[in-house]
Amino acid sequence: MLRSVALIVCLAASASAFAPTGFTPALRSGFKGAAVSSRTASKTMTGPVAKAEAWVRLTTSDSVTPTKQQDALIAGAAVLCGRFQNGKVWAISAKNSATGTEMYGAKVDDAAQTLQDPQWGTKYSLVDGSVVGKWCPSPPILGSLIGTIFPPTGVWVPQVREQGGYVEVLIDVDAKADFEKKYWKGILDAQGKSDGGYY
């Protein structure tokens, strides 16, 4: 009985060590960028909401090599980029889909075009972000536990290009503001809904 309790306490302590602690690309990169490359951000209607997509600078081209990755927080989205051995750049969400921990330093398989999450060992496609192979295979016991708690989910893969000495991603620069708009209105402005109710 005592062993079972000790094991549960150890697993809980181990899991808390892997909990998301925020996003810290500024500690790794001196790039202050995130300037909009395209002067006119295109407005695309997707249902009742307009998307404001723009090519945004992620990092300088010379700072990304097949052995060196860069990440940044752009318009509320954490983005990781790198370069294949053939010189082509890639970009993917900088956070894994299981627990939201960083994927900086992940192994890239050029042939399969996948990136292996350093935390849980899950492989994500660099083409469409889908899970390739086993979900959360490592570490053996804790990975299985996390894989049971969180269902297999892919990650976001933005369009990426190189232009003018920078690596750029196509991103909806208003997505975070649009998502938070209804919450800010209700909580900070102390305004109710138009029907008289509250948020």
CSV table of N, CA, C and O in Angstrom, one decimal, residues 42-53 172-182:
chain,number,residue,atom,x,y,z
A,42,SER,N,-3.5,41.1,-46.4
A,42,SER,CA,-4.7,40.7,-47.1
A,42,SER,C,-5.8,40.4,-46.1
A,42,SER,O,-5.6,39.8,-45.1
A,43,LYS,N,-7.0,40.8,-46.5
A,43,LYS,CA,-8.2,40.5,-45.7
A,43,LYS,C,-9.0,39.5,-46.4
A,43,LYS,O,-9.4,39.7,-47.5
A,44,THR,N,-9.2,38.3,-45.8
A,44,THR,CA,-10.0,37.3,-46.4
A,44,THR,C,-11.2,37.0,-45.5
A,44,THR,O,-11.1,36.8,-44.3
A,45,MET,N,-12.3,36.9,-46.1
A,45,MET,CA,-13.6,36.6,-45.4
A,45,MET,C,-13.7,35.1,-45.2
A,45,MET,O,-13.7,34.4,-46.1
A,46,THR,N,-13.7,34.7,-44.0
A,46,THR,CA,-14.0,33.3,-43.6
A,46,THR,C,-15.2,33.3,-42.7
A,46,THR,O,-15.1,33.4,-41.5
A,47,GLY,N,-16.4,33.2,-43.4
A,47,GLY,CA,-17.6,33.3,-42.6
A,47,GLY,C,-17.8,34.7,-42.2
A,47,GLY,O,-17.5,35.6,-42.9
A,48,PRO,N,-18.3,35.0,-40.9
A,48,PRO,CA,-18.6,36.3,-40.5
A,48,PRO,C,-17.3,37.1,-40.0
A,48,PRO,O,-17.3,38.2,-39.7
A,49,VAL,N,-16.2,36.4,-39.9
A,49,VAL,CA,-14.9,37.0,-39.4
A,49,VAL,C,-13.9,37.1,-40.6
A,49,VAL,O,-13.7,36.2,-41.3
A,50,ALA,N,-13.3,38.3,-40.7
A,50,ALA,CA,-12.2,38.6,-41.7
A,50,ALA,C,-10.9,38.2,-41.1
A,50,ALA,O,-10.6,38.5,-40.0
A,51,LYS,N,-10.1,37.5,-41.9
A,51,LYS,CA,-8.8,37.1,-41.5
A,51,LYS,C,-7.8,38.1,-42.0
A,51,LYS,O,-7.9,38.5,-43.2
A,52,ALA,N,-6.9,38.7,-41.2
A,52,ALA,CA,-5.9,39.6,-41.6
A,52,ALA,C,-4.6,38.9,-41.8
A,52,ALA,O,-3.8,38.9,-40.8
A,53,GLU,N,-4.3,38.3,-42.9
A,53,GLU,CA,-3.1,37.5,-43.1
A,53,GLU,C,-2.0,38.4,-43.6
A,53,GLU,O,-2.2,39.2,-44.5
A,172,ASP,N,-2.3,34.9,-39.5
A,172,ASP,CA,-3.4,35.8,-39.2
A,172,ASP,C,-3.0,36.7,-38.0
A,172,ASP,O,-3.0,36.3,-36.9
A,173,VAL,N,-2.6,37.9,-38.3
A,173,VAL,CA,-2.1,38.8,-37.3
A,173,VAL,C,-3.2,39.3,-36.3
A,173,VAL,O,-2.8,39.8,-35.2
A,174,ASP,N,-4.4,39.1,-36.6
A,174,ASP,CA,-5.5,39.5,-35.7
A,174,ASP,C,-6.2,38.4,-35.0
A,174,ASP,O,-7.1,38.5,-34.3
A,175,ALA,N,-5.7,37.1,-35.2
A,175,ALA,CA,-6.3,36.0,-34.6
A,175,ALA,C,-6.5,36.0,-33.1
A,175,ALA,O,-7.5,35.7,-32.5
A,176,LYS,N,-5.4,36.4,-32.4
A,176,LYS,CA,-5.4,36.4,-30.9
A,176,LYS,C,-6.4,37.5,-30.5
A,176,LYS,O,-7.2,37.3,-29.6
A,177,ALA,N,-6.4,38.7,-31.1
A,177,ALA,CA,-7.3,39.8,-30.7
A,177,ALA,C,-8.7,39.4,-30.9
A,177,ALA,O,-9.6,39.7,-30.1
A,178,ASP,N,-9.0,38.7,-32.1
A,178,ASP,CA,-10.4,38.3,-32.4
A,178,ASP,C,-10.9,37.3,-31.4
A,178,ASP,O,-12.0,37.3,-31.0
A,179,PHE,N,-10.0,36.3,-31.0
A,179,PHE,CA,-10.4,35.3,-30.1
A,179,PHE,C,-10.7,35.9,-28.7
A,179,PHE,O,-11.6,35.5,-28.0
A,180,GLU,N,-9.9,36.9,-28.3
A,180,GLU,CA,-10.0,37.4,-26.9
A,180,GLU,C,-11.1,38.6,-26.9
A,180,GLU,O,-11.4,39.0,-25.8
A,181,LYS,N,-11.5,39.0,-28.0
A,181,LYS,CA,-12.4,40.2,-28.0
A,181,LYS,C,-13.7,40.0,-27.1
A,181,LYS,O,-14.0,40.9,-26.3
A,182,LYS,N,-14.3,38.9,-27.2
A,182,LYS,CA,-15.5,38.7,-26.4
A,182,LYS,C,-15.2,38.6,-24.9
A,182,LYS,O,-16.0,39.1,-24.1
